[in-house]
Short mmCIF file of C-alpha atoms in Angstrom, two decimals:
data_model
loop_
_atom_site.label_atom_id
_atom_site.label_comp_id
_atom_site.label_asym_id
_atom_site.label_seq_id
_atom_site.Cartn_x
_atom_site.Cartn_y
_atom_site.Cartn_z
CA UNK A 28 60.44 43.17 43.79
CA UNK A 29 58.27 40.68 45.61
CA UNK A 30 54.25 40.69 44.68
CA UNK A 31 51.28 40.08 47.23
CA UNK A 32 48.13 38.87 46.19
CA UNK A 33 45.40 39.20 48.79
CA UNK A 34 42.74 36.33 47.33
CA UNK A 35 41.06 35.64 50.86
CA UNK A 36 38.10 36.11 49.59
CA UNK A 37 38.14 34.99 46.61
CA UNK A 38 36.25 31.39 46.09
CA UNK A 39 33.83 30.90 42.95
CA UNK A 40 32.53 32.79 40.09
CA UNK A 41 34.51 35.22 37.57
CA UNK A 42 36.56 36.65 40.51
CA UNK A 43 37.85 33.13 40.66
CA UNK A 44 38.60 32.94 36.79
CA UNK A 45 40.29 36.00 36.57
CA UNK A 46 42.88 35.26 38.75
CA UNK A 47 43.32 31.85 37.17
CA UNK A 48 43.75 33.57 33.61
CA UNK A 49 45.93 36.49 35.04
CA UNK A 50 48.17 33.83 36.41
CA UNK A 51 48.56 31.51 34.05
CA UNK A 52 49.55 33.99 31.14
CA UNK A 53 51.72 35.70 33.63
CA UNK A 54 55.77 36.56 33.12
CA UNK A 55 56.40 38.53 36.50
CA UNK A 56 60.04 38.98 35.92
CA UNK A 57 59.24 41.00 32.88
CA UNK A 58 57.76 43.52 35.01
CA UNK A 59 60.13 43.18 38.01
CA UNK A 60 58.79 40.51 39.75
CA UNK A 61 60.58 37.87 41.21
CA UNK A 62 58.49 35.61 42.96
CA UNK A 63 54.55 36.18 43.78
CA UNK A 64 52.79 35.28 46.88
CA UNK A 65 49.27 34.75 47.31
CA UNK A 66 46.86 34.24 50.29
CA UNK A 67 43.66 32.38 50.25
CA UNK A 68 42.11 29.44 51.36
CA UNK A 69 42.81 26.06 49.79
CA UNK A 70 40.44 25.10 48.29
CA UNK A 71 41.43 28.06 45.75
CA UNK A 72 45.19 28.01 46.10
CA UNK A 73 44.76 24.23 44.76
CA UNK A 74 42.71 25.55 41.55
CA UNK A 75 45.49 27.88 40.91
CA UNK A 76 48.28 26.97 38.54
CA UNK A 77 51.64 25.95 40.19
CA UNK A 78 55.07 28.26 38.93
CA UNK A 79 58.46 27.89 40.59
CA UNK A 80 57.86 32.07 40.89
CA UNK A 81 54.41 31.48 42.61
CA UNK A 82 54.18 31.29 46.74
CA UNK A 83 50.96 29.88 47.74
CA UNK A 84 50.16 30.54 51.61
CA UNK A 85 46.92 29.52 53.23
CA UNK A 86 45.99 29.36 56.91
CA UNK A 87 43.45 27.79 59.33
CA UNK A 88 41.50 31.27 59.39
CA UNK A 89 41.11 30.99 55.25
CA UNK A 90 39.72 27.64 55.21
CA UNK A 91 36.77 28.71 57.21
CA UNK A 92 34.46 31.21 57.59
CA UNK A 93 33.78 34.93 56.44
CA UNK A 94 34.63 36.52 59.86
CA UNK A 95 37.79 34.25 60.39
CA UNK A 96 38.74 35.18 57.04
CA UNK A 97 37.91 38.39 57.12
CA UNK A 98 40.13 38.97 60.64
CA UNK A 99 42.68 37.13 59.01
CA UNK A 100 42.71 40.00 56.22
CA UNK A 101 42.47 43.28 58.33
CA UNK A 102 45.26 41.84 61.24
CA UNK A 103 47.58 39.07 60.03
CA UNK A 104 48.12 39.45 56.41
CA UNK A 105 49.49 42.94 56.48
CA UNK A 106 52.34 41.89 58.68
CA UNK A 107 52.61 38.60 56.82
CA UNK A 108 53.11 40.98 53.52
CA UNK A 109 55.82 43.00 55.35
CA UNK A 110 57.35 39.68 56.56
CA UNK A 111 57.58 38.81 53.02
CA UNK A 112 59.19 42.18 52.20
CA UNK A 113 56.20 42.50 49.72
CA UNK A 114 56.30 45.66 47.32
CA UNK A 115 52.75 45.99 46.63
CA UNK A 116 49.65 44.06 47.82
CA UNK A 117 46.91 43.38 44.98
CA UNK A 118 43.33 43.06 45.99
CA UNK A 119 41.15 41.51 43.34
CA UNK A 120 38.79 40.98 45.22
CA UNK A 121 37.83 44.62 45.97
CA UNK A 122 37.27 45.13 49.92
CA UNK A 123 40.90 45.90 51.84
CA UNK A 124 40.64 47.58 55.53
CA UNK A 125 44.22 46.29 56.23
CA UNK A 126 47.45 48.78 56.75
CA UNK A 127 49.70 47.80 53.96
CA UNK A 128 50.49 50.33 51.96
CA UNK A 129 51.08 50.17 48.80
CA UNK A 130 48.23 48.38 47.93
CA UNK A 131 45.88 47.94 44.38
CA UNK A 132 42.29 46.69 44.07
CA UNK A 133 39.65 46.09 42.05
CA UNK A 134 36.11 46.97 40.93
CA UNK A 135 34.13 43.74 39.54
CA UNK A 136 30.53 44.49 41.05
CA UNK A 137 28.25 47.48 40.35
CA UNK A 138 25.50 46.02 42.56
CA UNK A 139 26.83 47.72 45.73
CA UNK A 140 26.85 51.11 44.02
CA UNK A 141 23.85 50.99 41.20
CA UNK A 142 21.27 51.49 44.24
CA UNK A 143 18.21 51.16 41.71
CA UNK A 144 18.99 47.77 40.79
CA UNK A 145 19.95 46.99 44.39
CA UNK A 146 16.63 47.41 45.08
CA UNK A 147 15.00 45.08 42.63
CA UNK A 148 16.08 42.30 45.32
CA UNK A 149 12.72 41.38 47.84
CA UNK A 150 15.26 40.23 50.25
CA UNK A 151 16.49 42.77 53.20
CA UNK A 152 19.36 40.53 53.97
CA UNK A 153 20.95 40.51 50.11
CA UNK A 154 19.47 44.18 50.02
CA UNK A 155 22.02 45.11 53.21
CA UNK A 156 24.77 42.52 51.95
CA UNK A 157 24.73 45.18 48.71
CA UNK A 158 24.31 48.23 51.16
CA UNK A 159 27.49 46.46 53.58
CA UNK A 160 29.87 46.26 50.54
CA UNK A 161 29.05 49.90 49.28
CA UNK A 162 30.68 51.42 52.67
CA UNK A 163 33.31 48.70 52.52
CA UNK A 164 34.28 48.92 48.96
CA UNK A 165 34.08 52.77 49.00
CA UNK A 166 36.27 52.86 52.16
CA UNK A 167 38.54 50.93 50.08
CA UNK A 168 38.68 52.21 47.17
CA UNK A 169 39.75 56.20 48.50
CA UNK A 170 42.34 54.38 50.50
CA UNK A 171 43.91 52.40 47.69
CA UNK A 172 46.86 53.89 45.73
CA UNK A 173 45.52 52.32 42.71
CA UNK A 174 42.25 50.82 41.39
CA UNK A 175 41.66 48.81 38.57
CA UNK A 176 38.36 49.24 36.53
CA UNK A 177 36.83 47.16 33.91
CA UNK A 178 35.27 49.44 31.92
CA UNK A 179 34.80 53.26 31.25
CA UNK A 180 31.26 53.27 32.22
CA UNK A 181 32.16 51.37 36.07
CA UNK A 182 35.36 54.12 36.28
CA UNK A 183 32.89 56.70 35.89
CA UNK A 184 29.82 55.87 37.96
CA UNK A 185 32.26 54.73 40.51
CA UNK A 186 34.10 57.46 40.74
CA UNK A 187 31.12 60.43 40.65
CA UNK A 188 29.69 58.67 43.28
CA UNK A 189 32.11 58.60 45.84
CA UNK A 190 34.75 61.04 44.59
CA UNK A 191 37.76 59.29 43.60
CA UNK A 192 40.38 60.56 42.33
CA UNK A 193 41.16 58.91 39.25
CA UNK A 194 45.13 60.03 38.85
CA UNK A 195 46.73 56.83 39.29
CA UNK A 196 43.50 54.39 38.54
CA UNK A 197 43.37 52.28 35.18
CA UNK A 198 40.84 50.33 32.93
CA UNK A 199 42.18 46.97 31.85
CA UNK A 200 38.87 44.39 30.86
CA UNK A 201 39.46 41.00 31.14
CA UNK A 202 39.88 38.20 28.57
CA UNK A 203 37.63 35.37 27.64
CA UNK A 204 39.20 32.21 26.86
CA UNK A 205 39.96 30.40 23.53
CA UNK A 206 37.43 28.09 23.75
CA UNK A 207 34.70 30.43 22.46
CA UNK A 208 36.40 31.44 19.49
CA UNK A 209 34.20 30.89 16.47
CA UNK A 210 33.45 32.41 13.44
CA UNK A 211 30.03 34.18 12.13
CA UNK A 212 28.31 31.60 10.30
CA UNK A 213 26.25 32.34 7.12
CA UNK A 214 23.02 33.80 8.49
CA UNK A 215 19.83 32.54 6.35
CA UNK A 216 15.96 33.64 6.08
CA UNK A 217 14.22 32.58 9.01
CA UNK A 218 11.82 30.63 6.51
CA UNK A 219 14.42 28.15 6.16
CA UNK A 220 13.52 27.12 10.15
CA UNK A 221 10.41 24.87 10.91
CA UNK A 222 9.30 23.68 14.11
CA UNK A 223 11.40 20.61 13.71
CA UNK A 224 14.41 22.91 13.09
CA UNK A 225 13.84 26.29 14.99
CA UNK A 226 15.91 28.94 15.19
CA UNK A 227 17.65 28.51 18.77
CA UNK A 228 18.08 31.82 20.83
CA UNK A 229 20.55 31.51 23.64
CA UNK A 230 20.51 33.53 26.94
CA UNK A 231 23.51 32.36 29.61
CA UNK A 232 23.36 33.94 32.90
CA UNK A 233 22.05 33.73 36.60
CA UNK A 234 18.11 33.95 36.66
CA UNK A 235 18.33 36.90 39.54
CA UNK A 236 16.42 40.07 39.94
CA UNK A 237 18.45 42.42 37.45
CA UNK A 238 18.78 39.46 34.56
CA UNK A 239 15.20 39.69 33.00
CA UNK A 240 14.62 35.99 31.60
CA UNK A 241 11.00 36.35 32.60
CA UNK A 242 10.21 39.38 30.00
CA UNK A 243 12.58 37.11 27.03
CA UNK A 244 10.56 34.38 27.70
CA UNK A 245 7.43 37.00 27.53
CA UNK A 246 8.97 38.01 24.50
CA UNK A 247 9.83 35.06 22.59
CA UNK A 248 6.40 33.32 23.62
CA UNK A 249 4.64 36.14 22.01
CA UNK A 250 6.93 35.86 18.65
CA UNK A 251 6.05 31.96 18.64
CA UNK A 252 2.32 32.59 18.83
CA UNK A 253 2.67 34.98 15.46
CA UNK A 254 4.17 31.75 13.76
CA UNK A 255 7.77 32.31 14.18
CA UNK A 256 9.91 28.98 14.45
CA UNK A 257 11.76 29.47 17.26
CA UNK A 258 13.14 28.40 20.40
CA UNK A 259 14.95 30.10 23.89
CA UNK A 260 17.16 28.27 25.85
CA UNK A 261 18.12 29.64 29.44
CA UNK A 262 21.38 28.68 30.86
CA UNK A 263 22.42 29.58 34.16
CA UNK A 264 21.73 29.36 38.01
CA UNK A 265 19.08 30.66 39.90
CA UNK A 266 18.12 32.78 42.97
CA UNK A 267 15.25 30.90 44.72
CA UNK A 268 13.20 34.79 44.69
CA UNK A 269 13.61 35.42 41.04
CA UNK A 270 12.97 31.62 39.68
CA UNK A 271 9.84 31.84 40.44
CA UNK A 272 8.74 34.73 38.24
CA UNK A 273 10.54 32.34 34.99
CA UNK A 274 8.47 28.94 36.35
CA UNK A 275 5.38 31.30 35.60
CA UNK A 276 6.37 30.45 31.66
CA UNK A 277 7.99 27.26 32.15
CA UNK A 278 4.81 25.20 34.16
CA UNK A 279 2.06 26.00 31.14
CA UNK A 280 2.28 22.82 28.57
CA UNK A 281 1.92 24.98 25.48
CA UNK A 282 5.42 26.14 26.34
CA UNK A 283 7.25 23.03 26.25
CA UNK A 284 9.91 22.93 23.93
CA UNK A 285 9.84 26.91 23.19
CA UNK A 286 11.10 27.91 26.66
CA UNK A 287 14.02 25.97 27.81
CA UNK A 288 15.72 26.29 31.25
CA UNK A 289 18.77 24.08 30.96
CA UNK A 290 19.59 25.37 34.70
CA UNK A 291 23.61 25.63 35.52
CA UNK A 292 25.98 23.99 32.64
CA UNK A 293 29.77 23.70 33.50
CA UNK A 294 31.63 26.83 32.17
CA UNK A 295 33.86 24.49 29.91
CA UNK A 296 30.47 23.03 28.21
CA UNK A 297 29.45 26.66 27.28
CA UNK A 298 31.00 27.10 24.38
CA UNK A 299 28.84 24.05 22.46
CA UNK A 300 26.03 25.58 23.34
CA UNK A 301 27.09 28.91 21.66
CA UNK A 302 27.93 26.91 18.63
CA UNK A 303 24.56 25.50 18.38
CA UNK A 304 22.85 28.87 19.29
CA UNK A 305 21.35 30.85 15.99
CA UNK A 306 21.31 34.10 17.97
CA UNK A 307 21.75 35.73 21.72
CA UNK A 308 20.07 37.85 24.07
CA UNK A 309 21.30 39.66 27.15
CA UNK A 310 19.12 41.28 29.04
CA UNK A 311 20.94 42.24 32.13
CA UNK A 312 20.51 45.82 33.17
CA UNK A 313 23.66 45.60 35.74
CA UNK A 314 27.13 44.88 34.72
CA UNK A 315 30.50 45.81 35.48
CA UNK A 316 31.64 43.95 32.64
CA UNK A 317 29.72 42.26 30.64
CA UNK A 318 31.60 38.58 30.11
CA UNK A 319 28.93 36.96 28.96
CA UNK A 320 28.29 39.36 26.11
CA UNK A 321 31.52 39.38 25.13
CA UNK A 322 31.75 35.77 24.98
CA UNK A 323 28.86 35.39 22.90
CA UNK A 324 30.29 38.13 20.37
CA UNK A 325 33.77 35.84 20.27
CA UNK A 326 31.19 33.45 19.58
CA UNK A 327 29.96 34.83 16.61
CA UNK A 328 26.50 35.38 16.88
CA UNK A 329 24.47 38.37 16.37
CA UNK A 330 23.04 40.01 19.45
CA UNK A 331 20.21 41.80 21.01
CA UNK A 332 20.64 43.39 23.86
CA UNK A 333 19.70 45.55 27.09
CA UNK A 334 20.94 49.26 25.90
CA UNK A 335 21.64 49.74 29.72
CA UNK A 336 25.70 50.42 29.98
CA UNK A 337 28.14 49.73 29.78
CA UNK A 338 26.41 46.88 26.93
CA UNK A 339 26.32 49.73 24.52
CA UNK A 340 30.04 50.58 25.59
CA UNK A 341 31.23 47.43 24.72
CA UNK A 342 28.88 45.65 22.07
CA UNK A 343 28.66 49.31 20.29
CA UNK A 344 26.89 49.13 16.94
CA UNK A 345 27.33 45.32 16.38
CA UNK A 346 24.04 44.72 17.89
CA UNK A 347 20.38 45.62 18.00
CA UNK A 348 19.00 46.95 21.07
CA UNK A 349 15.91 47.16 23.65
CA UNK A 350 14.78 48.10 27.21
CA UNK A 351 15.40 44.99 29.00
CA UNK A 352 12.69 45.96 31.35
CA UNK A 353 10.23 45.75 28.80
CA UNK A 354 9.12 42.67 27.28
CA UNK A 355 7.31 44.99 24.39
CA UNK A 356 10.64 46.07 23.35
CA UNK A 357 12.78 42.83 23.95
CA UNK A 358 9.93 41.57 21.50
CA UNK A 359 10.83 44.15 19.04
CA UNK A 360 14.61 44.09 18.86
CA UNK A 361 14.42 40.14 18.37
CA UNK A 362 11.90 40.08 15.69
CA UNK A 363 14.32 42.88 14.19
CA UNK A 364 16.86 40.08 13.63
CA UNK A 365 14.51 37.45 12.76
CA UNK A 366 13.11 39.04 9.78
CA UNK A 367 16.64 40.38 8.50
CA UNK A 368 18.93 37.51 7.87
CA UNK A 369 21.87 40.28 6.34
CA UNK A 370 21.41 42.76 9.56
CA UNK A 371 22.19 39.29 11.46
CA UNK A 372 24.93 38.40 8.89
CA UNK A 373 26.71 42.10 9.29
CA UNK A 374 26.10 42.53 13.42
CA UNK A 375 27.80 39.44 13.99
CA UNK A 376 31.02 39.94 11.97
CA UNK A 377 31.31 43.67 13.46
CA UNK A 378 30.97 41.83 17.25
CA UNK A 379 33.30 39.02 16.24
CA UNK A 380 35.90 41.54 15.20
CA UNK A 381 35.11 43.54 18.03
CA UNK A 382 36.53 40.70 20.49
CA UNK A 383 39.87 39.95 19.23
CA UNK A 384 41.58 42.18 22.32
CA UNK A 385 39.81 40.91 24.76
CA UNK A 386 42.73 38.46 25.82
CA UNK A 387 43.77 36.97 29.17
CA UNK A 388 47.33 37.60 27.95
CA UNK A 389 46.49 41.44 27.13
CA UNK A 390 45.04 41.42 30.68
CA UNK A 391 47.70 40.06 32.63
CA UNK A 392 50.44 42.05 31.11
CA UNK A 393 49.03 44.91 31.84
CA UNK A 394 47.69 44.39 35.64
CA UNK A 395 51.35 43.46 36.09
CA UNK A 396 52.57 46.21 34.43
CA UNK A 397 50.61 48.82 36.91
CA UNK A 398 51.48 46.73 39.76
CA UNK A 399 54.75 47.37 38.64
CA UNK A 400 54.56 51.19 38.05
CA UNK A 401 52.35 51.50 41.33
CA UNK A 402 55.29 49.77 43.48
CA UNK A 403 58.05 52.07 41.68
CA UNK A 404 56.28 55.35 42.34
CA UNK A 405 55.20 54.33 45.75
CA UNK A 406 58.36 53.49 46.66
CA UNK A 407 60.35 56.18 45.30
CA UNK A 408 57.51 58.86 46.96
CA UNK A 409 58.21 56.83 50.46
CA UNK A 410 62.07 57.24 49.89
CA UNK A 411 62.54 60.68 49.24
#
């Protein structure tokens, strides 16, 4: 059998990593493959690993635009598939309208389809981006004959709210890399910090409207100004809308060195900072799956968190929780673990543990293992 991979749209971000990690721990031949192509442009194709097994194909259309791209998609790469006597197309990236059949994709965002925290965006245009990709990505996903989910919670929303039918879709969450392997260190009472040594609290993600650095900040400047010795670092890039509501904390002088916005730190750096971190927080209210909490529990560290799913789903009880929409309670769940050295101690063992199947291996066998079963009963539907 001969695999597609539609990755036109597929550039940056965690969309980008996946299919890095799915490839690189891939054995296609185990699962029937003999040799899989892939379409993008190529500036990704050249951040891709090389195999003798693995076709890379890009095109004038891929290396510019999202319209030229996107035609490129819907008209040439279906008969470029059949061309290449494909035997199932997989779309990572989530949005298909082309005619080859069988094809798989993929649900990474819950922005399109979590309306609420759509709407938490000022802007109309990113507001109708989100509204743009519901229709798209719904449209998709009935059409597909096979979707693969991250998590139970996304399957579920997902589904009830555009009636899938879930016979033939899967869950399979993705891996986090090696790097952020680390063990729970010995937790101690937060009276052996000072202000020359405070006890760091690390937040990593994009400061954007469904994130909530603004009310951890809140939180943690409140927690300083009963005494406590401690410090947040921010990590992350910004939307130019939501910045504004963190520079509120960050521009008053009796701030300085509490509230840290490190801005955007290269994904390979991460893992020093986790090392160095005492604790995290994640406040994000709207995840498909939540990497960045499940990095930080590989990490070893114990966690408070937003108890919007599907956190709870994955972090379970290996971590104290809080409305992330409230600074009140973001206040409370951290001062929980600040005062409780042995809650931190036993959180962050039961996350660490947690973690250890949550491996780019794990995923990759079994993506190629539905591809696999997806071709096979497509095909032997078709032939009889």
């Amino acid at each position: 059998m001969i695999l597609g991979i539609d990755a036109t749209n597929i550039r940056t971000g965690g969309g980008l990593t996946h299919l890095k990690e799915v490839l690189s721990n891939a054995t296609p031949k185990q699962f029937g493959f003999e040799i899989v192509v892939i379409w993008s442009s190529q500036a990704t194709l050249d951040k891709l690993p090389n195999f003798d097994w693995l076709d890379k194909q890009s095109h004038p259309y891929l290396n510019k635009g999202f319209l030229a791209s996107f035609f490129f998609q819907i008209v040439m790469l279906p008969k470029m598939a059949k061309q290449k006597k494909c035997s199932v197309v997989f779309v990572p990236g989530g949005t298909f309208l082309g005619n080859f059949r069988p094809f798989v994709t993929m649900s990474q965002n819950m922005l399109p389809f979590e309306f609420k925290e759509a709407s938490r965006f000022k802007s109309f245009s990113v507001r109708l981006r989100f509204l743009i990709l519901f229709f798209l990505q719904s449209f998709t996903f009935k059409r597909a004959n096979g979707i693969v989910f991250l998590t139970n919670y996304a399957f579920n929303f997902i589904s009830k709210k555009i009636k899938l039918n879930n016979k033939k879709n899967i869950i399979i969450p993705h891996g986090i890399s090696k790097e952020f392997l680390n063990h729970p260190k010995n937790q101690i009472d937060i009276e052996n910090y000072s202000k020359e040594n405070p006890f760091k609290i690390l937040y990593v993600s994009i400061v954007t409207a469904y994130k909530h650095q603004w009310n951890v900040a809140e939180a943690v400047l409140k927690l300083h100004q009963e005494g406590f010795p401690i410090q947040l670092n921010l990590i992350g890039p910004y939307t130019n809308e939501s910045i504004s509501k963190l520079s509120v904390f960050l521009q008053k002088k009796e701030n300085v060195k509490v509230i840290n916005y490190l801005g955007s730190i290269p994904h390979k750096e991460l893992s020093n900072f986790y090392k160095e971190a005492d604790t995290f927080v994640f406040a994000s209210t709207c995840e498909n799956m939540p990497i960045i909490l499940i990095e930080a529990m590989t990490a070893g560290l114990p966690i408070a968190c937003s108890e919007k799913q599907p956190m709870p789903e994955v972090l379970e009880d290996a971590g104290i929780y809080f409305d992330a929409t409230n600074s009140e309670s973001i206040y409370n769940g951290i001062k929980q673990l600040l005062l409780d050295s042995n809650q931190r101690q036993i959180i962050a063992t039961k996350a660490f543990e947690k973690t250890k199947n949550y491996t780019w291996k794990n995923c990759s066998n079994h993506t190629f293992q539905y591809l696999q079963n997806i071709a096979i009963q497509y095909n032997h539907y078709v032939k009889k």
